[in-house]
Coordinates of C-alpha atoms and ligand atoms in Angstrom, one line a residue:
M1 CA 7.3 -5.9 18.2
T2 CA 7.9 -9.8 17.0
S3 CA 6.5 -8.0 13.4
V4 CA 9.6 -5.6 13.2
R5 CA 12.2 -8.6 13.6
K6 CA 10.5 -10.5 10.5
L7 CA 10.6 -6.9 9.1
F8 CA 14.5 -7.3 10.1
A9 CA 14.5 -10.3 7.0
F10 CA 14.3 -8.0 5.0
L11 CA 17.7 -6.8 5.6
K12 CA 19.1 -9.4 5.1
P13 CA 20.7 -9.2 1.2
Y14 CA 22.5 -6.1 2.5
R15 CA 23.6 -7.0 5.2
R16 CA 27.0 -6.5 3.7
W17 CA 26.1 -2.8 4.1
A18 CA 24.3 -3.5 7.3
I19 CA 27.8 -4.8 8.7
L20 CA 29.9 -1.9 7.0
A21 CA 28.1 1.1 8.2
P22 CA 28.4 0.6 11.7
L23 CA 32.2 -0.6 10.7
F24 CA 32.9 3.3 8.4
M25 CA 31.0 4.6 12.1
L26 CA 32.9 3.7 14.6
I27 CA 35.8 5.4 11.9
E28 CA 34.0 8.1 12.5
V29 CA 32.9 7.9 16.6
S30 CA 36.9 7.2 17.3
M31 CA 38.0 10.5 15.4
D32 CA 35.2 12.9 17.4
L33 CA 36.5 11.4 20.6
T34 CA 39.7 12.4 20.3
Q35 CA 39.5 16.1 19.1
P36 CA 39.0 17.2 22.8
Y37 CA 41.3 15.9 23.9
M38 CA 43.9 17.5 21.3
I39 CA 42.6 20.5 22.5
E40 CA 43.0 19.6 25.5
R41 CA 46.9 19.3 25.1
I42 CA 46.9 22.0 22.4
V43 CA 45.6 24.5 25.7
D44 CA 47.4 23.1 27.8
D45 CA 51.3 22.4 26.1
G46 CA 50.5 25.0 23.8
V47 CA 49.0 27.9 24.4
S48 CA 49.5 28.0 27.9
K49 CA 53.6 27.8 27.2
L50 CA 53.3 30.0 24.5
N51 CA 54.4 26.9 22.1
L52 CA 53.9 27.8 19.0
P53 CA 55.5 25.1 17.3
Y54 CA 54.1 22.9 19.4
V55 CA 50.1 24.3 18.5
L56 CA 51.1 24.3 14.9
Q57 CA 52.0 20.4 14.9
A58 CA 48.7 19.6 16.6
G59 CA 46.3 22.0 15.3
G60 CA 47.7 19.5 11.7
I61 CA 46.8 15.9 13.5
M62 CA 43.3 17.4 14.5
I63 CA 43.4 18.4 10.7
V64 CA 44.0 15.0 9.6
L65 CA 42.1 13.3 12.2
A66 CA 38.8 15.1 11.5
L67 CA 39.3 14.2 7.9
I68 CA 40.0 10.6 8.7
G69 CA 36.7 10.3 10.9
A70 CA 34.6 12.4 7.8
I71 CA 35.6 9.6 5.8
G72 CA 34.3 7.5 7.6
G73 CA 31.1 9.1 8.8
S74 CA 30.4 9.4 4.6
G75 CA 30.7 5.8 4.4
C76 CA 28.6 4.5 6.6
T77 CA 25.9 7.3 5.5
V78 CA 26.2 5.8 1.9
F79 CA 26.5 2.3 3.5
A80 CA 23.3 2.8 5.7
V81 CA 21.4 4.4 2.6
W82 CA 22.0 1.7 0.5
A83 CA 20.9 -1.0 3.1
A84 CA 17.6 1.2 4.1
M85 CA 16.8 1.8 0.5
G86 CA 16.8 -1.7 -0.3
T87 CA 14.9 -2.7 2.4
G88 CA 12.4 -0.5 1.5
A89 CA 11.5 -1.6 -2.1
D90 CA 11.9 -5.1 -1.4
I91 CA 9.0 -4.5 1.8
R92 CA 7.2 -1.3 -0.7
A93 CA 7.8 -4.9 -3.7
A94 CA 6.1 -7.8 -1.1
V95 CA 3.6 -5.4 -0.9
F96 CA 2.5 -5.0 -3.7
R97 CA 3.2 -9.1 -4.5
K98 CA 0.8 -8.9 -1.5
V99 CA -2.3 -7.2 -2.5
Q100 CA -2.3 -8.3 -6.1
A101 CA -3.1 -11.8 -4.4
F102 CA -5.9 -10.2 -2.6
S103 CA -9.3 -12.3 -3.3
F104 CA -12.1 -9.3 -3.7
G105 CA -12.6 -10.5 -0.3
N106 CA -8.8 -9.2 1.1
L107 CA -9.7 -5.6 -0.8
D108 CA -13.0 -4.7 0.4
R109 CA -11.6 -5.8 3.8
F110 CA -8.4 -3.3 3.3
G111 CA -9.6 0.0 1.3
T112 CA -7.5 1.3 -1.0
G113 CA -6.6 4.4 1.4
Q114 CA -5.2 1.7 4.1
L115 CA -3.1 0.3 1.6
I116 CA -2.0 3.3 -0.5
T117 CA -0.7 4.5 3.7
R118 CA 0.7 1.6 4.1
L119 CA 2.6 0.9 0.8
T120 CA 3.7 5.0 1.5
N121 CA 4.4 6.0 4.3
D122 CA 4.7 2.9 6.4
V123 CA 7.1 1.6 4.4
Q124 CA 9.0 4.8 4.6
Q125 CA 9.1 4.8 8.1
I126 CA 11.0 1.9 8.3
Q127 CA 13.3 2.4 6.2
D128 CA 14.4 5.8 7.6
A129 CA 14.2 3.7 10.7
V130 CA 17.1 0.8 9.3
Q131 CA 18.9 4.1 8.1
A132 CA 18.9 6.0 11.5
L133 CA 19.6 2.5 13.3
L134 CA 22.6 2.2 11.1
R135 CA 23.8 4.8 11.8
I136 CA 23.1 6.1 15.2
M137 CA 22.7 2.5 16.5
V138 CA 26.9 2.6 16.8
R139 CA 27.7 6.5 17.4
A140 CA 25.1 7.1 20.1
P141 CA 26.5 4.2 22.3
F142 CA 30.1 4.7 21.7
L143 CA 30.0 8.2 21.8
M144 CA 28.3 8.2 25.2
I145 CA 30.5 5.4 27.0
G146 CA 33.6 6.7 24.9
A147 CA 33.0 9.9 26.1
L148 CA 31.9 9.4 29.4
I149 CA 35.3 7.2 30.3
M150 CA 37.5 9.7 28.5
A151 CA 35.7 12.8 30.9
I152 CA 36.8 10.6 33.7
I153 CA 40.2 9.7 32.9
T154 CA 40.6 13.2 32.1
A155 CA 39.0 14.7 35.2
P156 CA 38.8 11.9 37.8
Q157 CA 37.7 14.6 40.8
L158 CA 34.6 15.4 38.4
A159 CA 33.4 12.3 37.3
I160 CA 30.2 12.2 39.6
I161 CA 28.7 15.0 37.2
P162 CA 28.2 13.4 34.2
L163 CA 26.8 10.6 36.3
V164 CA 24.6 12.0 37.9
L165 CA 23.2 14.0 34.6
M166 CA 22.8 11.0 32.9
V167 CA 20.1 9.3 35.6
L168 CA 17.9 11.9 35.8
V169 CA 18.2 12.0 31.3
L170 CA 17.4 9.3 31.8
S171 CA 14.9 9.0 34.1
G172 CA 13.4 11.3 32.2
L173 CA 13.5 9.8 28.6
I174 CA 12.1 6.5 30.1
L175 CA 9.0 9.0 31.1
I176 CA 8.6 10.3 28.0
I177 CA 9.2 7.7 25.9
G178 CA 6.7 5.4 27.6
R179 CA 4.1 8.0 26.6
A180 CA 4.3 8.7 23.5
Y181 CA 4.5 4.6 21.6
P182 CA 1.3 4.7 22.4
M183 CA 0.6 7.8 20.6
F184 CA 2.3 6.1 17.2
N185 CA -0.6 3.8 15.9
Q186 CA -3.3 7.1 16.3
V187 CA -0.6 9.1 13.6
Q188 CA -0.5 6.6 11.3
A189 CA -4.3 5.3 11.4
R190 CA -5.2 9.1 11.3
I191 CA -2.5 9.4 7.4
D192 CA -5.4 5.9 6.6
D193 CA -8.2 8.0 7.6
M194 CA -6.7 10.7 6.0
N195 CA -5.5 8.7 2.4
T196 CA -8.9 6.8 2.9
V197 CA -10.6 11.1 2.4
M198 CA -8.6 12.1 -0.4
Q199 CA -8.7 9.5 -2.9
E200 CA -11.9 8.9 -2.8
N201 CA -12.7 12.5 -3.5
L202 CA -9.3 12.4 -6.3
A203 CA -11.7 8.9 -8.2
G204 CA -14.5 11.0 -7.9
V205 CA -13.6 14.5 -7.9
R206 CA -16.5 14.8 -11.2
V207 CA -19.3 14.1 -9.2
V208 CA -18.0 16.2 -6.1
K209 CA -18.3 19.2 -9.2
A210 CA -21.4 17.7 -10.6
F211 CA -22.9 17.8 -7.0
V212 CA -21.5 21.1 -6.0
R213 CA -20.0 19.1 -2.8
A214 CA -16.8 20.6 -2.9
P215 CA -17.8 22.5 0.5
Y216 CA -18.2 19.3 2.2
E217 CA -15.5 17.4 0.6
M218 CA -13.6 20.0 2.2
R219 CA -14.7 20.1 5.3
R220 CA -14.6 16.5 5.2
F221 CA -10.9 16.7 4.1
E222 CA -9.7 19.1 7.4
I223 CA -11.4 17.2 9.7
A224 CA -9.5 14.4 8.6
N225 CA -6.4 16.7 8.5
N226 CA -7.0 17.7 11.4
N227 CA -6.8 15.2 13.3
L228 CA -4.4 14.1 11.7
M229 CA -2.0 17.5 12.4
N230 CA -3.6 17.4 16.2
Q231 CA -1.8 14.3 16.6
I232 CA 1.0 14.5 16.2
I233 CA 1.2 18.0 17.8
N234 CA 0.1 15.8 21.0
V235 CA 3.1 12.9 20.2
A236 CA 5.6 16.7 19.1
R237 CA 3.9 18.3 22.4
I238 CA 5.6 15.2 24.6
V239 CA 8.9 15.4 22.2
T240 CA 9.9 18.6 22.1
I241 CA 10.0 18.5 26.2
T242 CA 13.8 16.5 25.4
F243 CA 15.3 19.4 24.2
P244 CA 15.1 21.4 26.7
M245 CA 15.4 19.3 29.3
M246 CA 18.1 18.4 28.0
M247 CA 19.6 21.7 28.4
I248 CA 18.7 22.8 31.3
L249 CA 20.4 20.0 32.6
M250 CA 23.6 19.9 30.4
N251 CA 23.7 24.1 31.7
F252 CA 23.5 23.3 35.0
G253 CA 26.5 20.3 34.6
V254 CA 28.3 23.3 33.0
V255 CA 27.9 25.3 35.7
A256 CA 29.0 22.5 38.3
V257 CA 31.2 22.0 36.2
L258 CA 33.1 25.4 36.8
W259 CA 32.3 25.2 39.7
F260 CA 33.9 22.2 40.5
G261 CA 37.1 22.9 38.6
G262 CA 37.3 26.5 39.4
I263 CA 37.9 25.9 42.5
Q264 CA 40.3 22.7 41.9
V265 CA 42.4 24.8 39.4
I266 CA 42.7 27.5 41.5
Q267 CA 44.5 24.5 44.1
K268 CA 46.7 24.0 40.9
H269 CA 45.5 20.4 41.1
M270 CA 43.8 20.7 37.6
E271 CA 44.6 22.2 34.4
I272 CA 42.5 24.7 32.5
G273 CA 42.6 22.6 29.3
Q274 CA 41.2 20.0 30.8
I275 CA 38.3 21.4 32.4
I276 CA 37.5 22.3 29.2
A277 CA 37.8 19.2 27.5
F278 CA 35.8 17.6 30.1
T279 CA 33.7 20.0 29.1
N280 CA 33.2 19.5 25.6
Y281 CA 32.8 15.2 27.0
L282 CA 30.3 16.0 29.4
A283 CA 28.2 17.6 26.3
T284 CA 29.0 14.6 23.9
T285 CA 27.8 12.2 26.4
L286 CA 24.4 14.0 27.0
F287 CA 23.9 14.5 23.2
S288 CA 24.9 11.4 23.1
L289 CA 22.1 9.4 25.1
M290 CA 20.1 12.2 23.0
M291 CA 20.3 10.5 19.8
V292 CA 19.6 7.0 21.9
S293 CA 16.3 8.2 23.2
M294 CA 15.7 9.7 19.8
L295 CA 16.7 6.4 17.8
V296 CA 14.2 4.4 20.3
L297 CA 11.7 6.5 19.7
Q298 CA 12.0 6.5 16.1
M299 CA 12.2 2.7 16.2
S300 CA 8.6 2.5 18.2
R301 CA 6.9 4.6 15.4
A302 CA 8.9 1.8 12.9
A303 CA 7.3 -0.9 14.9
A304 CA 3.7 1.0 14.4
S305 CA 4.6 0.5 10.9
A306 CA 5.7 -3.1 10.8
D307 CA 2.4 -3.9 12.5
R308 CA 0.4 -2.7 10.3
I309 CA 2.6 -4.2 6.7
E310 CA 2.5 -7.8 9.0
Q311 CA -1.1 -7.9 8.7
V312 CA -1.0 -7.4 5.6
L313 CA 1.6 -9.2 4.6
D314 CA 0.3 -11.9 6.9
S315 CA -3.3 -12.0 5.8
T316 CA -4.3 -14.9 3.6
S317 CA -7.0 -15.1 1.2
D318 CA -9.5 -16.0 1.1
I319 CA -10.0 -18.1 -2.5
K320 CA -6.6 -20.3 -2.3
D321 CA -5.7 -22.5 -5.4
R322 CA -6.6 -26.5 -3.5
P323 CA -3.1 -28.6 -3.9
N324 CA -4.3 -31.0 -5.8
A325 CA -6.1 -28.0 -8.0
N326 CA -6.8 -28.4 -11.6
R327 CA -3.9 -26.4 -13.5
E328 CA -4.8 -27.7 -17.1
F329 CA -8.4 -26.9 -17.6
N330 CA -9.7 -26.6 -21.1
P331 CA -13.5 -27.1 -20.7
R332 CA -16.3 -26.3 -23.7
G333 CA -18.4 -24.1 -21.5
L334 CA -20.9 -25.7 -19.4
V335 CA -21.7 -23.6 -16.2
A336 CA -24.5 -25.0 -13.3
F337 CA -25.2 -23.7 -10.3
E338 CA -26.2 -26.2 -7.9
H339 CA -28.3 -24.8 -5.2
V340 CA -25.8 -22.0 -4.9
T341 CA -26.5 -19.4 -1.4
F342 CA -24.1 -16.2 -1.7
S343 CA -23.2 -13.9 1.3
Y344 CA -20.3 -11.0 1.2
N345 CA -19.9 -11.9 4.6
G346 CA -20.5 -15.7 5.7
S347 CA -22.7 -17.6 7.1
D348 CA -23.4 -14.7 9.4
S349 CA -24.9 -12.0 7.0
D350 CA -28.1 -11.8 5.0
P351 CA -27.5 -13.6 1.8
V352 CA -27.2 -12.0 -1.3
L353 CA -28.3 -15.0 -3.4
K354 CA -30.2 -17.8 -2.4
D355 CA -30.7 -21.2 -3.4
I356 CA -29.7 -21.0 -7.3
T357 CA -29.8 -23.4 -10.1
F358 CA -29.3 -23.5 -13.8
T359 CA -27.5 -24.1 -16.4
A360 CA -25.8 -22.7 -19.2
K361 CA -24.9 -24.8 -22.0
P362 CA -21.9 -24.3 -24.5
G363 CA -23.2 -21.8 -27.8
Q364 CA -26.0 -20.5 -25.4
T365 CA -26.5 -16.7 -24.4
V366 CA -27.5 -16.6 -20.6
A367 CA -28.9 -12.9 -20.0
L368 CA -29.5 -12.0 -16.5
L369 CA -32.2 -9.3 -15.7
G370 CA -32.9 -7.9 -12.9
S371 CA -33.6 -4.5 -10.5
T372 CA -30.5 -3.0 -10.0
G373 CA -29.4 -4.6 -6.3
A374 CA -30.9 -7.9 -7.0
G375 CA -28.1 -9.5 -7.2
K376 CA -26.4 -10.2 -10.9
S377 CA -23.2 -9.0 -10.4
S378 CA -23.0 -11.2 -7.7
L379 CA -24.3 -14.0 -9.0
V380 CA -21.9 -13.6 -12.4
H381 CA -18.8 -12.5 -9.7
L382 CA -19.0 -16.5 -8.5
I383 CA -18.1 -18.5 -12.1
P384 CA -14.4 -16.3 -12.1
R385 CA -14.2 -17.2 -8.1
F386 CA -13.8 -13.6 -7.3
Y387 CA -16.0 -14.8 -4.6
D388 CA -16.8 -18.7 -2.7
V389 CA -20.4 -19.1 -2.7
T390 CA -21.3 -20.2 1.1
A391 CA -23.3 -23.5 0.6
G392 CA -23.7 -25.0 -2.8
R393 CA -21.5 -25.1 -5.8
V394 CA -20.7 -23.9 -9.1
T395 CA -19.4 -26.1 -11.9
I396 CA -17.9 -25.6 -15.2
D397 CA -18.0 -28.7 -17.5
G398 CA -19.0 -30.8 -14.2
V399 CA -15.7 -29.3 -12.3
D400 CA -16.0 -27.4 -8.7
V401 CA -14.6 -24.3 -10.0
R402 CA -13.4 -24.5 -6.9
D403 CA -11.3 -27.6 -7.6
V404 CA -9.7 -25.5 -10.4
A405 CA -6.7 -23.1 -10.2
Q406 CA -7.6 -19.9 -10.0
T407 CA -5.4 -18.5 -13.4
A408 CA -6.3 -21.8 -15.1
L409 CA -9.7 -21.0 -14.7
R410 CA -9.8 -17.0 -14.9
R411 CA -7.9 -18.2 -18.2
N412 CA -11.3 -19.3 -20.2
I413 CA -12.9 -17.1 -18.5
G414 CA -13.6 -13.3 -20.0
V415 CA -15.5 -10.9 -17.8
A416 CA -15.6 -7.1 -18.8
L417 CA -16.8 -5.5 -15.5
Q418 CA -20.0 -3.5 -14.5
E419 CA -17.7 -1.3 -14.8
A420 CA -15.3 -0.3 -17.2
V421 CA -11.4 0.5 -16.2
L422 CA -9.3 1.4 -18.4
F423 CA -5.2 1.9 -17.8
S424 CA -3.1 4.7 -18.2
G425 CA -1.5 3.2 -22.2
S426 CA -2.2 3.2 -25.6
V427 CA -5.7 1.7 -26.8
R428 CA -4.0 -1.5 -28.4
D429 CA -2.5 -2.5 -24.8
N430 CA -5.6 -1.7 -23.0
I431 CA -7.6 -4.1 -25.4
R432 CA -5.0 -7.0 -25.0
Y433 CA -4.1 -6.4 -21.2
G434 CA -5.4 -10.1 -20.9
R435 CA -3.2 -12.1 -23.6
P436 CA 0.3 -9.6 -24.5
E437 CA 0.8 -11.5 -26.9
A438 CA -2.5 -11.0 -28.7
S439 CA -1.3 -9.7 -32.3
D440 CA -3.0 -6.8 -34.1
D441 CA -4.7 -8.1 -36.5
E442 CA -6.4 -10.0 -33.0
V443 CA -6.7 -6.9 -31.2
V444 CA -8.9 -5.6 -34.6
T445 CA -10.9 -8.2 -35.3
A446 CA -12.1 -8.0 -31.2
A447 CA -12.4 -4.1 -31.8
R448 CA -14.3 -4.8 -34.8
I449 CA -17.0 -7.5 -33.1
A450 CA -16.8 -4.9 -30.1
Q451 CA -17.7 -2.3 -32.5
A452 CA -15.2 -0.2 -30.8
H453 CA -13.0 0.1 -34.8
D454 CA -14.2 2.9 -35.8
F455 CA -14.5 5.4 -33.3
I456 CA -10.8 3.9 -32.4
T457 CA -9.2 4.3 -36.0
A458 CA -10.6 7.8 -36.2
L459 CA -8.4 9.0 -32.5
P460 CA -6.1 10.9 -33.2
D461 CA -2.9 8.0 -33.3
G462 CA -5.7 5.0 -33.9
Y463 CA -5.0 2.3 -32.0
D464 CA -1.4 3.9 -30.2
T465 CA -3.4 7.6 -28.4
M466 CA -2.3 6.8 -25.9
L467 CA -5.2 7.3 -23.2
G468 CA -5.1 9.0 -19.7
Q469 CA -4.9 7.1 -16.2
R470 CA -8.7 5.6 -16.1
G471 CA -9.4 6.4 -19.6
V472 CA -10.6 10.3 -18.5
N473 CA -10.9 11.0 -22.5
L474 CA -13.3 8.4 -23.2
S475 CA -17.1 8.5 -23.2
G476 CA -18.6 6.4 -21.2
G477 CA -19.6 3.7 -24.5
Q478 CA -16.5 4.2 -25.9
K479 CA -14.7 2.6 -22.7
Q480 CA -17.6 -0.3 -22.2
R481 CA -16.6 -1.5 -25.9
L482 CA -13.0 -1.5 -25.2
A483 CA -13.7 -3.5 -21.9
I484 CA -16.1 -6.0 -23.9
A485 CA -13.1 -6.2 -26.9
R486 CA -10.4 -6.7 -24.0
A487 CA -12.8 -9.6 -22.7
V488 CA -13.4 -10.9 -26.7
L489 CA -9.7 -10.8 -27.1
L490 CA -9.4 -13.6 -24.6
R491 CA -11.5 -16.2 -27.0
P492 CA -12.9 -17.6 -24.0
A493 CA -15.4 -20.4 -23.2
I494 CA -16.8 -18.4 -21.5
L495 CA -17.8 -14.6 -21.6
I496 CA -19.5 -12.6 -19.2
L497 CA -20.6 -8.7 -20.5
D498 CA -21.7 -6.9 -17.2
D499 CA -24.3 -4.0 -18.3
S500 CA -21.7 -3.7 -20.5
T501 CA -23.8 -1.9 -22.9
S502 CA -25.7 0.4 -20.5
S503 CA -24.1 2.9 -21.6
V504 CA -24.4 2.1 -25.6
D505 CA -26.6 3.1 -28.1
V506 CA -29.3 0.6 -28.8
E507 CA -27.8 0.6 -32.3
T508 CA -24.5 0.1 -31.9
E509 CA -25.7 -2.8 -28.5
T510 CA -27.3 -4.6 -31.7
R511 CA -24.0 -4.4 -34.1
I512 CA -22.1 -5.9 -30.8
Q513 CA -24.3 -8.6 -31.0
D514 CA -24.4 -9.1 -33.7
A515 CA -21.1 -9.6 -34.5
L516 CA -20.8 -11.4 -31.3
G517 CA -22.9 -14.1 -32.7
D518 CA -20.0 -15.8 -34.4
L519 CA -17.8 -16.3 -31.6
I520 CA -19.8 -17.4 -29.3
R521 CA -21.7 -19.7 -31.4
E522 CA -19.6 -23.4 -29.3
R523 CA -19.4 -20.6 -25.5
T524 CA -21.2 -19.6 -23.2
C525 CA -21.9 -16.4 -23.4
F526 CA -23.1 -14.0 -19.7
V527 CA -25.1 -11.4 -21.0
I528 CA -26.2 -8.9 -17.3
A529 CA -29.3 -5.8 -18.6
Q530 CA -31.1 -3.0 -17.2
R531 CA -32.8 -3.2 -20.9
I532 CA -35.5 -5.5 -22.0
S533 CA -34.1 -5.2 -25.2
T534 CA -30.5 -6.2 -24.6
V535 CA -32.1 -9.2 -24.2
L536 CA -34.8 -10.1 -26.3
K537 CA -32.8 -13.0 -28.2
A538 CA -30.8 -14.3 -25.4
D539 CA -31.5 -18.2 -25.3
K540 CA -32.4 -17.9 -21.9
I541 CA -33.0 -15.3 -19.4
L542 CA -32.9 -16.0 -15.7
V543 CA -35.0 -13.6 -14.4
I544 CA -33.4 -12.3 -10.8
D545 CA -35.1 -11.3 -8.1
D546 CA -33.9 -10.2 -4.4
G547 CA -31.5 -12.5 -4.6
V548 CA -33.5 -15.7 -6.4
V549 CA -34.1 -17.0 -9.5
A550 CA -37.6 -15.7 -10.3
A551 CA -38.5 -16.7 -13.6
E552 CA -36.6 -18.5 -15.9
G553 CA -37.1 -19.2 -19.5
T554 CA -36.6 -17.6 -23.2
H555 CA -38.2 -14.1 -24.8
A556 CA -41.8 -15.6 -25.4
E557 CA -42.1 -18.0 -22.5
L558 CA -41.6 -15.5 -20.0
L559 CA -44.3 -13.0 -21.4
D560 CA -46.7 -16.0 -21.2
T561 CA -45.8 -17.3 -17.9
S562 CA -43.9 -14.6 -15.9
P563 CA -46.0 -11.9 -14.9
I564 CA -42.5 -10.0 -13.3
Y565 CA -41.3 -10.0 -16.8
R566 CA -43.9 -8.7 -18.4
D567 CA -44.5 -5.8 -16.0
I568 CA -41.4 -5.1 -17.4
Y569 CA -41.0 -5.3 -20.8
D570 CA -44.9 -3.5 -20.6
S571 CA -42.6 -1.0 -18.5
Q572 CA -40.0 -0.3 -21.0
L573 CA -41.0 -1.4 -24.7
G574 CA -45.4 -1.1 -24.0
S575 CA -47.4 -3.5 -25.4
G576 CA -45.7 -4.4 -28.8
G577 CA -44.0 -2.0 -29.4
A578 CA -40.6 -3.5 -29.6
A579 CA -38.7 -4.1 -33.2
H580 CA -37.5 -7.3 -32.1
G581 CA -40.4 -8.6 -30.2
Ligands
LIG1 C1 -26.4 -7.2 -5.3 C2 -25.1 -6.4 -1.9 C3 -25.7 -4.9 -2.7 C4 -26.9 -5.3 -2.9 C5 -26.7 -6.9 -3.6 C6 -20.8 -5.3 -5.1 C7 -21.7 -6.0 -3.8 C8 -23.0 -5.8 -2.9 N1 -23.5 -6.4 -1.8 C9 -22.7 -5.7 -0.9 O1 -23.5 -6.5 0.2 N2 -20.8 -6.2 -1.1 C10 -20.3 -5.4 -2.1 O2 -19.5 -5.8 -2.1 O3 -25.1 -7.5 -2.5 O4 -25.8 -6.1 -5.3 P1 -25.1 -6.5 -7.2 O5 -24.4 -8.1 -7.3 O6 -24.4 -5.6 -7.3 O7 -26.2 -6.5 -7.8 P2 -27.4 -5.8 -9.2 O8 -25.6 -6.0 -10.2 O9 -28.0 -6.9 -9.8 O10 -27.3 -4.4 -9.8 P3 -26.9 -4.0 -10.4 O11 -27.2 -2.1 -10.0 O12 -25.5 -3.5 -10.7 O13 -28.3 -3.7 -11.8 O14 -27.8 -6.1 -1.8 O15 -26.0 -3.7 -1.8
LIG2 MG1 -24.8 -5.0 -10.7

């Protein structure tokens, strides 16, 4: 519940609407309460006494009162919607902002499916609850108490009936809410599961089709979907008892009123209009009580969602700038790993990298070669501080990367990640993603270096061609070249290309390397590759094997000294078969 209170801070900017809404509701409630009284007057003073002018006059007043009530009601709705939508939008923005600040580790832990649920469904729950709260919070209790008082005033002899009924209904409701509350958390968790399945499926739908796994995916989805449905049905089963229970009690009430009231009327202690008004007030009391309980139910569901949103807002990034972090960092690009050990889950899991030590000087191209899963990507991810080392340190120009503000650090490092990700938008916007202010000339130069210019100009709108989400209308190698262009455009001190030419043919790859030549003369460049042909010309080759540097040197040196390297060389190019060797 503390999280609900915290989220209420989001309502603050909208407090004007949040105060006006209940006030307008008061108008509607007061008008509603006069209606049965007016009916009583019409029946007892007008109809019973055959006084037509009185009936017409009182009827007119009723209409005016109803109109005033309608204005109050609509005003309340409008203000409640404003307050709720504003609050929802702000919470969504806060969660989104938080996720932008997440480290890679945070993202690994939450997962996309969960974050989507929290950003959409959970925020929606809170939004709905705020809206309901602002409407019903005032309406239901006032109507309930007002109607009860009016009922007692109308016919004090029958007062015991609504009181007994209220006690019965209330005990029923407490039982129901007590059982339903814990189930809402489950509902949200099931929505998480379903979103995860859905999100994975949509992202990988081509793989699903290629491997004819649609039936399996359908089953997986069905399970998640059914789990969700069953959980909702479980809650609904409990909650739906409420309405029939109310109706039965209500009908008992009406029978009781007619029975005891009828006796009073026959004995001339009461009039018929009183009975009509009393029944009306009785119904209003009980329905308001039910509204209150529905509101409590909705609030408890929103509380579950609030907890989940708080988890996101409260989680701190494990990669944080130090208080005195260097914000003006313009290194030349001397990268050094000093006894670096790294594991993904802190010190309690097996390290992925073990005691790595090497330096890369400005102007050098360092190639990382090694079998898949050896730890090459993990290694380069430590340079822009996507993750923090578990032991040892990574320095740039002698400065520990943890002493530099992340933005200052990453401005100096151009990365083409292993999986080329494009955004929906134009080719140009994708290339200058890291530096939106870059001129068209710079974009073209970067594209030329990445050997992307020719295929881009062949696209229907050239650099203005719009790419679909994730750039589905480009080939794998074309995407990779855009990713390289994006990294190159930064003109960073350190350039990291993670397997960035794996989908590019060898000839194009050679041309990319030749074009990079000028650019990287005074920069440090890390190139990860599976193909040995990619690394032949590197100034330094690190052979990574199972998280350690198994060998280090130039191509010629390694051929002499490293059996692992020679194995790779022989298996890929054959002895003496290398075009560049
Ligand atoms: C090295 C493990 C992975 C592998 C080792 C990304 C990631 C990897 N791993 C995790 O436990 N959690 C993670 O989030 O780390 O992985 P890598 O550095 O990605 O290997 P690589 O780049 O050399 O391989 P590849 O296939 O890209 O050439 O054991 O399980
Ligand atoms: Mg990798």
